Coordinates of C-alpha atoms and ligand atoms in Angstrom, one line a residue:
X3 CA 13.8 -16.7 1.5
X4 CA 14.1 -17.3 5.3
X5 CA 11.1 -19.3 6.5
X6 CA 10.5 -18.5 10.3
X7 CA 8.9 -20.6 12.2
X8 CA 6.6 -20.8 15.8
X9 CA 5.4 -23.2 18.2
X10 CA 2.7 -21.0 19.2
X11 CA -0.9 -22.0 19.0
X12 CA -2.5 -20.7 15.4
X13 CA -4.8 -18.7 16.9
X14 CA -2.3 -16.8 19.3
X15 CA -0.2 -16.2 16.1
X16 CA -1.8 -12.4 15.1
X17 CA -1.7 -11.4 18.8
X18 CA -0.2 -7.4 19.0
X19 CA 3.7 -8.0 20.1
X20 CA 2.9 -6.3 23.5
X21 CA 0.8 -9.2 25.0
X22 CA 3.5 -11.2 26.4
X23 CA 2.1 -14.9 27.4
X24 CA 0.8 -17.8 25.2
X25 CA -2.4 -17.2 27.2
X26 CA -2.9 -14.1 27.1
X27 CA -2.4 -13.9 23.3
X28 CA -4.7 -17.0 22.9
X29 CA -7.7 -14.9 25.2
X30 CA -7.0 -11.9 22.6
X31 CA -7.4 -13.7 19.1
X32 CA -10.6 -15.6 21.2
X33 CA -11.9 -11.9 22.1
X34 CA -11.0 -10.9 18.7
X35 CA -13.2 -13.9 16.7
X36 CA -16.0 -13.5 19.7
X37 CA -16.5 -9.4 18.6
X38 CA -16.6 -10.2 14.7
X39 CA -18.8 -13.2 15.3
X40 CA -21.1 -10.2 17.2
X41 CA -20.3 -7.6 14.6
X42 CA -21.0 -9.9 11.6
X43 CA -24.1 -10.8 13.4
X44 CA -25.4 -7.2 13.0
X45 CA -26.8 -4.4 15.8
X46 CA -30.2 -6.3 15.4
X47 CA -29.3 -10.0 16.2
X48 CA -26.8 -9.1 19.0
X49 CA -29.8 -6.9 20.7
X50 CA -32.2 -10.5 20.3
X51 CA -29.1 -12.4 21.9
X52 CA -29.3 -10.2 25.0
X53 CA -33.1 -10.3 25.0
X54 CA -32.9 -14.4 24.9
X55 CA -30.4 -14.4 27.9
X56 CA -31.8 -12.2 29.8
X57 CA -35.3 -14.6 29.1
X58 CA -33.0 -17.3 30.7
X59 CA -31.8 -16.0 33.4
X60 CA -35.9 -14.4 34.3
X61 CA -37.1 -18.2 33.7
X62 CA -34.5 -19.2 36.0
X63 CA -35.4 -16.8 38.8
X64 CA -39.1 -17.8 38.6
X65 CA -38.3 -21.6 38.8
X66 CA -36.3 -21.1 42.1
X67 CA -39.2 -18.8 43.8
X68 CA -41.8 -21.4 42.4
X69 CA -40.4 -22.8 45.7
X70 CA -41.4 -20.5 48.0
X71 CA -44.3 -18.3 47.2
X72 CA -46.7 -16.4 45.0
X73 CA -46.4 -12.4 45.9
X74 CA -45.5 -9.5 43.8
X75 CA -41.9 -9.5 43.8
X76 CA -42.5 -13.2 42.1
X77 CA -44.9 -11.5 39.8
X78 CA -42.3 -9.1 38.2
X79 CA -40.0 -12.1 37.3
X80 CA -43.2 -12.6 35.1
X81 CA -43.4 -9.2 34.4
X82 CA -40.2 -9.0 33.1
X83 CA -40.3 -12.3 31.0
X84 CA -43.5 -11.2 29.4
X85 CA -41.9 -7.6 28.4
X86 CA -38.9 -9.6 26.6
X87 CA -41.7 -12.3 24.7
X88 CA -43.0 -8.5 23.4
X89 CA -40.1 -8.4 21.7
X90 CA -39.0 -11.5 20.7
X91 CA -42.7 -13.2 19.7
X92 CA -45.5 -12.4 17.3
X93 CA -48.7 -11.1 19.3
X94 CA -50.2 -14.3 19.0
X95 CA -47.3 -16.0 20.9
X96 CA -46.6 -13.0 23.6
X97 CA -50.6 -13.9 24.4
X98 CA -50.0 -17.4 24.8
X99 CA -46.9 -16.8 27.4
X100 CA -48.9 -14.0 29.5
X101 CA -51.9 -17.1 29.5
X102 CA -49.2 -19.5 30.6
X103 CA -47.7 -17.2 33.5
X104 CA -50.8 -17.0 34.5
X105 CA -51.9 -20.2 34.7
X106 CA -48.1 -21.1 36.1
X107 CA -48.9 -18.3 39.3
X108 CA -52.6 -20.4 39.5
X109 CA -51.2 -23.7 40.0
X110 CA -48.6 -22.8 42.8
X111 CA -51.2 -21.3 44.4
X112 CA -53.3 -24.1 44.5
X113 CA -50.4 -26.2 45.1
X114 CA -49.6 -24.3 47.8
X115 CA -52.8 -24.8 49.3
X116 CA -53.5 -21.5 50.7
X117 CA -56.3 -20.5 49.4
X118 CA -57.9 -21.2 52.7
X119 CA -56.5 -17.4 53.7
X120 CA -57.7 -14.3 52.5
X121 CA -54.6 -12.3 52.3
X122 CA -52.9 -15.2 49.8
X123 CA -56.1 -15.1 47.8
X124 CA -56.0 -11.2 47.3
X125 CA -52.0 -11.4 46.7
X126 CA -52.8 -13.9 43.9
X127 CA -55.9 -11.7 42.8
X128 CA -53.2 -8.4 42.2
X129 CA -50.7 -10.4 41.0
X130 CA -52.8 -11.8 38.2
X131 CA -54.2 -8.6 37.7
X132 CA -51.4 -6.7 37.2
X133 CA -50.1 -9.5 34.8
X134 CA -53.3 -8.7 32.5
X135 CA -53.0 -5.3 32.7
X136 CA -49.6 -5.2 31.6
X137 CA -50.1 -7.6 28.6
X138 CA -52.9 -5.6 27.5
X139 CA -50.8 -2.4 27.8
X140 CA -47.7 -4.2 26.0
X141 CA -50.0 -5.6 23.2
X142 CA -51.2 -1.9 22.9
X143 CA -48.2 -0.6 22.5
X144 CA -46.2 -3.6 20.2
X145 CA -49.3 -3.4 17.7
X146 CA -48.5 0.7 17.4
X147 CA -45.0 -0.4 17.1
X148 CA -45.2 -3.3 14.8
X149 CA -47.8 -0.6 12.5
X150 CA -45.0 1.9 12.1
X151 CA -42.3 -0.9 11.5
X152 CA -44.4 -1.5 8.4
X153 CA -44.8 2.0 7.4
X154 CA -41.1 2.5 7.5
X155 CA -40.6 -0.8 5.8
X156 CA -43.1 0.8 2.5
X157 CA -41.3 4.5 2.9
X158 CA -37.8 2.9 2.5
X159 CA -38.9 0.5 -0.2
X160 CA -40.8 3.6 -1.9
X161 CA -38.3 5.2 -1.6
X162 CA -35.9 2.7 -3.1
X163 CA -38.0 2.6 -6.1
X164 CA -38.7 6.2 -6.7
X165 CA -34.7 7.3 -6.3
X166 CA -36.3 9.6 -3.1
X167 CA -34.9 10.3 -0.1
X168 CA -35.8 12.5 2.5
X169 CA -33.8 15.0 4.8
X170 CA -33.9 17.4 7.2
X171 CA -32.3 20.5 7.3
X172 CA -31.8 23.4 10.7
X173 CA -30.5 26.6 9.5
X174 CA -30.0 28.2 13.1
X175 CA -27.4 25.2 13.9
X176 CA -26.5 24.2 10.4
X177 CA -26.9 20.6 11.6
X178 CA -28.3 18.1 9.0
X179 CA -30.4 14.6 8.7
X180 CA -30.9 12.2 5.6
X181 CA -32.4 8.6 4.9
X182 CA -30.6 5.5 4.2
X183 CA -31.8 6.3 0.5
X184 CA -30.4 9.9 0.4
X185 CA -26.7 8.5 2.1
X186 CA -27.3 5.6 -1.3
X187 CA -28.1 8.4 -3.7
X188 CA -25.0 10.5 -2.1
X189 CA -23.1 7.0 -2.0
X190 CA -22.1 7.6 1.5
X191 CA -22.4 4.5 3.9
X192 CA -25.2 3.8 5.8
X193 CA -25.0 5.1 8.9
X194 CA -22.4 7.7 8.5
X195 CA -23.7 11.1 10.4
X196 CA -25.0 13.5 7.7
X197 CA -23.3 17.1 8.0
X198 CA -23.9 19.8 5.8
X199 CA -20.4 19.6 4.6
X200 CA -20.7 16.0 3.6
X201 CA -23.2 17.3 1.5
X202 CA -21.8 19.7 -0.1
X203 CA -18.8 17.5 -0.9
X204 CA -20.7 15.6 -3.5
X205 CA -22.2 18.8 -5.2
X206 CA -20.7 19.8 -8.6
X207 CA -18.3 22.8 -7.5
X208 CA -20.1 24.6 -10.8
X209 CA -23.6 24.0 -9.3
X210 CA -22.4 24.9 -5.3
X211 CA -23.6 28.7 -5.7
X212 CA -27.0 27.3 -6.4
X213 CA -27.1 24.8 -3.5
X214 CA -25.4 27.9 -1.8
X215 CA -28.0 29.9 -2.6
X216 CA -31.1 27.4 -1.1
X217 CA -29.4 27.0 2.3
X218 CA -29.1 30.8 2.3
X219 CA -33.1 30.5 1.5
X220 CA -33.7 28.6 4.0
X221 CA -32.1 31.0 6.5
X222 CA -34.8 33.5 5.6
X223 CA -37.2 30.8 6.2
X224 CA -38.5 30.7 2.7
X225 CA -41.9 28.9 2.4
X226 CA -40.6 26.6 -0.2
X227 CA -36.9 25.8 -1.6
X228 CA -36.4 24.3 -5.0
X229 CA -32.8 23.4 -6.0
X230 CA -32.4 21.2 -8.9
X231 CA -28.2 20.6 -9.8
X232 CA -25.5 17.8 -9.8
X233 CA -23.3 15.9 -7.7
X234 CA -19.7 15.1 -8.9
X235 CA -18.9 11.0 -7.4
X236 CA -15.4 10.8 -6.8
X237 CA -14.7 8.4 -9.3
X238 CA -16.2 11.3 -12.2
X239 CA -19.6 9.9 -12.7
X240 CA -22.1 12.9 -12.8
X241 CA -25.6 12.8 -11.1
X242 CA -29.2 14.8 -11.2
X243 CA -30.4 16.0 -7.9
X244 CA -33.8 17.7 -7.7
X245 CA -34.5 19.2 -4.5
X246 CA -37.9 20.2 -2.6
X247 CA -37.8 21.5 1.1
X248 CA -40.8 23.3 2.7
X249 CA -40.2 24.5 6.7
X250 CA -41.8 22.4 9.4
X251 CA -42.2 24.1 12.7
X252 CA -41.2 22.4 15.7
X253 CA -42.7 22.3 19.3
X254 CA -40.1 24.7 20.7
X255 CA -40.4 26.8 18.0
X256 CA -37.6 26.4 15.7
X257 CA -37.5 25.8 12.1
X258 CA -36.3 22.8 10.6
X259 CA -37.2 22.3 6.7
X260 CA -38.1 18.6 5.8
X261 CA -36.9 17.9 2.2
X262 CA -37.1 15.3 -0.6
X263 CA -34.2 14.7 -2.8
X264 CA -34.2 13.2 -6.0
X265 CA -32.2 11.4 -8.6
X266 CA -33.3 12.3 -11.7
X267 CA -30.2 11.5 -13.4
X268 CA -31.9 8.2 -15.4
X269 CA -35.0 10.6 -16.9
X270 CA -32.0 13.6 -17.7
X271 CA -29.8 11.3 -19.4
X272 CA -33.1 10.0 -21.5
X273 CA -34.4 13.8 -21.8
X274 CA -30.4 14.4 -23.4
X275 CA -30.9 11.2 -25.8
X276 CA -34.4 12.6 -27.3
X277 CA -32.7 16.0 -27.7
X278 CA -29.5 14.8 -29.5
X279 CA -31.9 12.9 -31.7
X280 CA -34.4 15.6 -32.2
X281 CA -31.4 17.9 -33.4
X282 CA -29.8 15.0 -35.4
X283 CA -33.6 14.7 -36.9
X284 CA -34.0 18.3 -37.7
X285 CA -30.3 18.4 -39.0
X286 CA -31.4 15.1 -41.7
X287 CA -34.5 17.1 -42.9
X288 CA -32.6 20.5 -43.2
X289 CA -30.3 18.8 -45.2
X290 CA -33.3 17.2 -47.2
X291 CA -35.2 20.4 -47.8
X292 CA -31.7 21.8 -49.1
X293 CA -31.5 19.5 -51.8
X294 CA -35.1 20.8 -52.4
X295 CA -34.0 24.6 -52.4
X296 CA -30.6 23.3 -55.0
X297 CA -32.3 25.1 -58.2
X298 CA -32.8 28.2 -55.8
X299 CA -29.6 28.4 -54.4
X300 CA -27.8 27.9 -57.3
X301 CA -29.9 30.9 -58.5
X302 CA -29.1 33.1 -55.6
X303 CA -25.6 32.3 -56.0
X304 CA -25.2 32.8 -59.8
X305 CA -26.8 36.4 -59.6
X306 CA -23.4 37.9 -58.2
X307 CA -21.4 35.7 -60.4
X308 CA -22.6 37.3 -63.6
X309 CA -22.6 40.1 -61.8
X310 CA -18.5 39.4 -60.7
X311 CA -17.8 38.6 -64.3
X312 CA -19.5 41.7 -66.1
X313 CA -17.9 44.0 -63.8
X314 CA -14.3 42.2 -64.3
X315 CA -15.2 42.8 -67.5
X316 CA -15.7 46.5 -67.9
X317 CA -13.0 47.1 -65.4
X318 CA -10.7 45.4 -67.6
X319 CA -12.1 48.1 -70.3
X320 CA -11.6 50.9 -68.4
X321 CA -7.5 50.1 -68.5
X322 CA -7.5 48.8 -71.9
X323 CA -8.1 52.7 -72.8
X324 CA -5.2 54.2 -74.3
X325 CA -6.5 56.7 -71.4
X326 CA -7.6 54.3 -68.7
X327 CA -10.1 55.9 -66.6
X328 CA -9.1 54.7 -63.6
X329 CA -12.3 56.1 -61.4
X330 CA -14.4 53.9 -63.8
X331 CA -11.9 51.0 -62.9
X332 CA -12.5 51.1 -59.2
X333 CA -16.1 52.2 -59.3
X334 CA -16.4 48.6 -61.3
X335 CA -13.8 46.7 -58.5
X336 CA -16.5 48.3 -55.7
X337 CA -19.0 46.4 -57.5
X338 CA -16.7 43.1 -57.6
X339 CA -16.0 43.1 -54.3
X340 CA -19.8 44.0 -53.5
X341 CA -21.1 41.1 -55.4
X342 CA -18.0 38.7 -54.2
X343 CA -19.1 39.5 -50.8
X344 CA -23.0 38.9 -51.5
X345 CA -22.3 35.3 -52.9
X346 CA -20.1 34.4 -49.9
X347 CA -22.9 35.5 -47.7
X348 CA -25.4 33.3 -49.5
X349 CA -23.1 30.2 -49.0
X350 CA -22.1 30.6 -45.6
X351 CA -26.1 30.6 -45.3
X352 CA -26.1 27.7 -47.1
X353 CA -23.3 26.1 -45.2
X354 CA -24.7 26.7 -42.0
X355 CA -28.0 24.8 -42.8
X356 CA -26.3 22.2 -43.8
X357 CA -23.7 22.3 -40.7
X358 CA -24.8 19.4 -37.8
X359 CA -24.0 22.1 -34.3
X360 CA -25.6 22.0 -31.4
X361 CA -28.3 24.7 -31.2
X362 CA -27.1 28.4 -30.2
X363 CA -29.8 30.9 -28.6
X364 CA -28.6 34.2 -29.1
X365 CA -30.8 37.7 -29.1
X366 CA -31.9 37.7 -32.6
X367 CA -34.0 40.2 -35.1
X368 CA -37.0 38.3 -36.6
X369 CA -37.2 40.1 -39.6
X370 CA -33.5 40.0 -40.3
X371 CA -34.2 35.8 -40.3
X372 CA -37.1 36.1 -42.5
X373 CA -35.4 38.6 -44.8
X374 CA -32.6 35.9 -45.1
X375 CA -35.1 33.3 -45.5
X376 CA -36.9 34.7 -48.8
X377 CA -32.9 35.1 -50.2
X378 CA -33.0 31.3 -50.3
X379 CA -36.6 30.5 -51.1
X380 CA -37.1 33.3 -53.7
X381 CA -36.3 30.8 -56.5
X382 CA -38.5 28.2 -55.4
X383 CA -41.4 30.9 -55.3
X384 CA -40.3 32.0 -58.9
X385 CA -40.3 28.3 -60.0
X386 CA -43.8 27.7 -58.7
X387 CA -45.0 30.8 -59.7
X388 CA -45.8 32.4 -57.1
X389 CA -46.5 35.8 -56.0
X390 CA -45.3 37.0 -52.5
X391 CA -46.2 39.3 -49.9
X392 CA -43.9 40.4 -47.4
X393 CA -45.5 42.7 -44.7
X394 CA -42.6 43.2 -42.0
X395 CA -43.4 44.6 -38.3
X396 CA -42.2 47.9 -38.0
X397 CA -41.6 47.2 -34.4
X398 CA -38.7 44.9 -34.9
X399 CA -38.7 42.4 -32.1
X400 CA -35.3 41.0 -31.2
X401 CA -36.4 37.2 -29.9
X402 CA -34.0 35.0 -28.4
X403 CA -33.3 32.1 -31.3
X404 CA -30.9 30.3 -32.9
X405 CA -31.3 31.3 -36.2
X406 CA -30.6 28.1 -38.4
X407 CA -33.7 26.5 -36.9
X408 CA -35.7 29.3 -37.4
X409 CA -34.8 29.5 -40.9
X410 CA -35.9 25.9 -41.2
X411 CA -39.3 26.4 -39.6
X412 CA -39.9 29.4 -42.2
X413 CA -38.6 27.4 -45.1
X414 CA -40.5 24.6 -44.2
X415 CA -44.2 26.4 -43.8
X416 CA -43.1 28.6 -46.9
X417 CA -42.1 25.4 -49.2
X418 CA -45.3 23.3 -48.0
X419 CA -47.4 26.9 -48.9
X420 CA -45.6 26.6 -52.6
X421 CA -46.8 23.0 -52.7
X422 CA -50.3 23.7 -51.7
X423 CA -51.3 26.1 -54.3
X424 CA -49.9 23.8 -56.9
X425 CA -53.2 22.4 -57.3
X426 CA -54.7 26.6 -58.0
X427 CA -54.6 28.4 -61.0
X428 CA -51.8 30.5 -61.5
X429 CA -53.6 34.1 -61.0
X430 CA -54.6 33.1 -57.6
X431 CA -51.2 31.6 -56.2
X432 CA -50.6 34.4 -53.6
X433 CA -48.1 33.6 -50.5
X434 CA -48.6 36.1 -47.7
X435 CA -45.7 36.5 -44.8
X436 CA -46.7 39.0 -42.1
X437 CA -45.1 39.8 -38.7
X438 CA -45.8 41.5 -35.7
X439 CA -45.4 42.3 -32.4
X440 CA -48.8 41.8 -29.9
X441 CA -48.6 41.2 -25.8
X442 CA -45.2 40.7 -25.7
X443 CA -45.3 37.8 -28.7
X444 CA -43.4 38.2 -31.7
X445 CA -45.4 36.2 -34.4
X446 CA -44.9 35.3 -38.2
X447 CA -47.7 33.9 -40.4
X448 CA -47.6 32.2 -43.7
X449 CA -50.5 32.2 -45.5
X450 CA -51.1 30.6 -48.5
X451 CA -54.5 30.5 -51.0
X452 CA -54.3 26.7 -51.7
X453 CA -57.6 24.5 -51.1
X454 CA -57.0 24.7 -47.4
X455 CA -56.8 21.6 -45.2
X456 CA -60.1 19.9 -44.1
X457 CA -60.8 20.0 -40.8
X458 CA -60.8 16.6 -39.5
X459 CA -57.1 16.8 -40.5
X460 CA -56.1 19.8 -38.2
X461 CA -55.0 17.9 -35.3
X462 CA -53.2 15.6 -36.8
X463 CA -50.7 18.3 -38.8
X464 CA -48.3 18.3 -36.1
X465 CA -47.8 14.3 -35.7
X466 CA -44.8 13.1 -36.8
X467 CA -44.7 10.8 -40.0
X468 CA -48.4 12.7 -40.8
X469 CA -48.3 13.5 -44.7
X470 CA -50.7 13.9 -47.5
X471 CA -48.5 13.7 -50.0
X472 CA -47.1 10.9 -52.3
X473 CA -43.6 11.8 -51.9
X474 CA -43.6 13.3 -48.1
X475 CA -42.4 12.2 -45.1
X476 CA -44.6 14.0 -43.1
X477 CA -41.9 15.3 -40.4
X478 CA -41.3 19.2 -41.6
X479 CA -44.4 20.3 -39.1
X480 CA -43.5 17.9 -36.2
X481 CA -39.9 19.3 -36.0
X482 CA -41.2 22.7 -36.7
X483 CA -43.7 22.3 -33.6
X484 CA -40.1 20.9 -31.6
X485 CA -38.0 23.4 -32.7
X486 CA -40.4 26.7 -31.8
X487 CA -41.2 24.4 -28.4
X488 CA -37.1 24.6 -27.7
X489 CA -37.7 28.3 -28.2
X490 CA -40.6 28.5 -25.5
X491 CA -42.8 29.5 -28.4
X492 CA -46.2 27.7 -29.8
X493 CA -47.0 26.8 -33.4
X494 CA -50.6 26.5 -34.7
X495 CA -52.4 26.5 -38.1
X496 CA -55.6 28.1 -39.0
X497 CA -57.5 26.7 -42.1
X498 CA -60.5 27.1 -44.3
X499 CA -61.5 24.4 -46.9
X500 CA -61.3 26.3 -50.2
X501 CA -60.1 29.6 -48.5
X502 CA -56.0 28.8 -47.7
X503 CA -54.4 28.1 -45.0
X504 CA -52.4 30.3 -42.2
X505 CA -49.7 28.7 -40.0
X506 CA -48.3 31.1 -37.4
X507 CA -45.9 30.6 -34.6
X508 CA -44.9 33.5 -31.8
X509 CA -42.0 33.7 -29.5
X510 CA -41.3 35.8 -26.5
X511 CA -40.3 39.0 -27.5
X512 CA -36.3 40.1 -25.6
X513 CA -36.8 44.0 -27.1
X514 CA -39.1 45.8 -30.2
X515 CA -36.9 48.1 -31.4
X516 CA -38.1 51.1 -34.2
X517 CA -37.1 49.3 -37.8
X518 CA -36.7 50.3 -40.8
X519 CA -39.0 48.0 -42.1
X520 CA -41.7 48.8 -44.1
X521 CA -44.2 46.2 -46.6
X522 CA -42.7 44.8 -49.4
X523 CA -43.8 42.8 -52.5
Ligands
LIG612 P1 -44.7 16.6 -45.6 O1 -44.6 17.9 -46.3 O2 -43.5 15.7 -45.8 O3 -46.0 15.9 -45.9 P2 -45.2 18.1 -43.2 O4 -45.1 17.7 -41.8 O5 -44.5 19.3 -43.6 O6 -44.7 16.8 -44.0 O7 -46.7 18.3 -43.6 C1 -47.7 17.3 -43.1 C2 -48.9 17.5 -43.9 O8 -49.6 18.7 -43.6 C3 -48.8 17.6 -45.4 O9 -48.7 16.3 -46.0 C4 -50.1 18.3 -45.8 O10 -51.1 17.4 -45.9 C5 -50.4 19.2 -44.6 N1 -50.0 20.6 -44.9 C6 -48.9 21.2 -44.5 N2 -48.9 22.5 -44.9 C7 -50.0 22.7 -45.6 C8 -50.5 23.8 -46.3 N3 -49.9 25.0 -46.4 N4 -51.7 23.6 -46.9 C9 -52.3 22.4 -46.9 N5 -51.9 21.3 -46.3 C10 -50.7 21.4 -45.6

């Protein structure tokens, strides 16, 4: 490794090649040091730097007239020193240096000794009155000024803490403003000129038609523009903007919209955390009142096996013949593959309770997912002997669901119905299932004759971990109430001690269509 070495002064070692002379490189690095020394002092302490020499250099000039005389053109020096006290000093201080110049302008006039003529006494009378006049009027204007330094000192701290930011927004010129807090939320530095490009730099290229579709709002001068979507950082991360903007007329007439931004990305990713557990939740207890429905399913499930195995059989009859009848044969296969095909419906039913997926909305018939329902619950009615009483809507109503969590809400209200007429005799253990369509609701109601539920109780049904029973957990009605909530639906119960009890939820109906339904028991 060649080491070359200089005789040059350290400091004129960085100079650009171009700058020939030892000198003249030595002045550069010193103008060099000088500008970050000013730079790392920051806009704010370079502006009191000036205002303290300036202060000098005004002293200075009033010392050297102090010399000669007392008029006005003496009085601005102290004009001009007061004006830079205002905005170096507290109000308290700026009075006590307008007191001071004062008295300073007193004493030379005395000195002076010419009070003895009239026109000295009236010069020092304006001079000292346009001194006060000007310290009131500076105080005036430094309290306003010192009153909004505070307000924007709370709005940027409130804003800090909130995650809000302001901005402004001209459709006409496209042109665009923002607050330090909405550069930090758009992790742009501080002072870096907000554009409407910028902007839309950060926004999720998914989400831009809906930013799109505000600024397009705001050209027709909408009265108010909501926009909630995310911004992609460059390095991946995701954020949650919500936007509000409302116009704001100016004085020449224009139409600038005044906005707040903010990051909601902290209360979405907690909002995601209670739904993955709410789903995870709902997917334990399915799972629970599975192991509940076993006997049923197993029931449900055995029908078409003996069903399979007795139609095997006379199939294999029908050959055996010495004349096999082969129509008989295939009539019996039909059957076979009829049943097969029932049993594999029941278990993919079964699987898909028992499957943890993410919830799927999709236009669904109501009575199609209570029909399905009563396939896997019509054991557990048998086993608690129980009559039921299926009254379908003939208007079917096609309701936007996912269908595995509907089925749980209806198992759930139909196996707590079983359990509450337990405790009735046997003649008087009716279940009742209605639905039907009314102002655009599609409802379902389970009613059951048990003792009913006292009233004090009511309102605490929905609670989670609320139970009556020895064995319960007390969850099946708060994920109920959760799951018809995620379907924009309500849930509510209607009791009367020694009369039953009738839970009923309804869901915004997509379409009521004719069916085919008609009562069944
Ligand atoms: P769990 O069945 O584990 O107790 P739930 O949330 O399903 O949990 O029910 C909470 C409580 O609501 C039950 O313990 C019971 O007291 C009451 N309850 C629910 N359904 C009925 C009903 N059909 N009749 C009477 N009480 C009921």
């Amino acid at each position: 490794m060649i080491e070359i070495k200089t005789n040059q002064p350290a400091n004129a070692r960085n100079a650009p090649p171009f700058l020939k002379g030892t000198c003249s490189k030595m002045l550069y690095n010193c103008g060099q040091r000088t500008s970050r020394f000013l730079i790392a002092l920051g806009p704010n302490a370079l502006e009191n730097a000036l205002v303290w020499l300036m202060a000098l250099i005004v002293a200075y000039g009033i010392l050297i007239n102090t010399e000669t005389r007392t008029d006005l053109a003496t009085t601005t020096f102290y004009i001009a020193l007061l004006l830079m006290a205002i905005n170096l000093f507290s109000i308290s201080a700026v009075i006590v240096v307008a007191l001071s110049c004062m008295l300073v302008l007193t004493s030379i006039f005395l000195y002076q000794g010419v009070f003895q003529r009239w026109e000295s006494t009236t010069e020092l009378l304006r001079s000292l009155t346009v001194l006060a006049a000007i310290t009131f009027l500076a105080l005036r204007s430094k309290q306003v000024s010192d009153r909004l330094r505070h307000k924007e000192v709370y709005m940027v701290g409130a804003q800090r803490l909130t995650q809000t930011a302001c901005f402004g927004f001209r459709a006409d010129l496209g042109s665009m403003g923002w607050s330090e807090q909405a550069a930090r939320i758009l992790e742009y530095p501080a002072g870096m000129p907000a554009t409407v490009s910028l902007f839309l730099a950060r926004t999720h290229p998914d989400d831009l038609p809906l930013v799109l579709a505000g600024f397009d709002k705001a050209a027709r001068h909408e009265s108010l523009i909501e926009v909630k979507h995310r911004l992609l950082m460059p390095d991946g991360r995701i954020k949650h903007l919500h936007m509000f903007a409302t116009p704001l007329f100016t004085r020449h007439g224009g139409f600038e919209y005044l906005g707040a931004l903010m990051d909601v990305t902290a209360s979405k990713q907690a909002e995601e955390a209670l739904y993955r557990a709410q789903t995870q939740l709902a997917h334990v207890t399915r799972v629970a009142s599975l192991g509940e429905l076993a006997a049923s399913i197993a029931h449900e499930v055995n029908q078409p096996l003996a069903a399979i195995t007795s139609s095997g059989e006379a199939c294999h009859n029908w050959l055996s013949r010495p004349v096999p009848d082969l129509d008989e044969a295939r009539q019996a296969l039909d059957r076979i593959i009829a049943s097969s095909i029932r049993a594999s419906e029941i278990t993919g039913r079964v699987r898909a309770l028992s499957r943890q997926s993410d919830p799927l909305r999709q236009s669904e018939s109501l009575n199609d997912i209570v029909s399905q329902t009563l396939c896997l619950v019509r054991h557990e009615l048998f086993h608690h002997n129980i009559m039921a009483k299926i009254d379908l809507a003939t208007f079917d109503a096609q309701v936007s669901a996912d269908r595995v969590q509907l089925q749980q809400v209806i198992i759930n209200l139909i196996i707590n119905a079983c359990q509450a007429m337990d405790v009735v005799t046997a003649s008087r253990r009716t279940l009742h299932i209605r639905t039907w369509v009314k102002d655009n609701e599609a409802v379902l109601e389970v009613t059951d004759q048990g003792l009913g539920i006292p009233a004090d109780t009511l309102s605490h049904l929905f609670t989670p971990f609320f139970t009556t029973k020895e064995n319960g957990l007390g969850m099946g009605l708060s994920i109920c109430r959760s799951i018809i909530d995620f379907h924009d639906g309500r849930i509510w119960v209607t009791s009367e001690t020694g009369q039953g009890s009738s839970f009923l939820f309804a869901l915004p109906v997509l379409v009521a269509e004719e069916s085919g339904y008609a009562s069944a028991i």
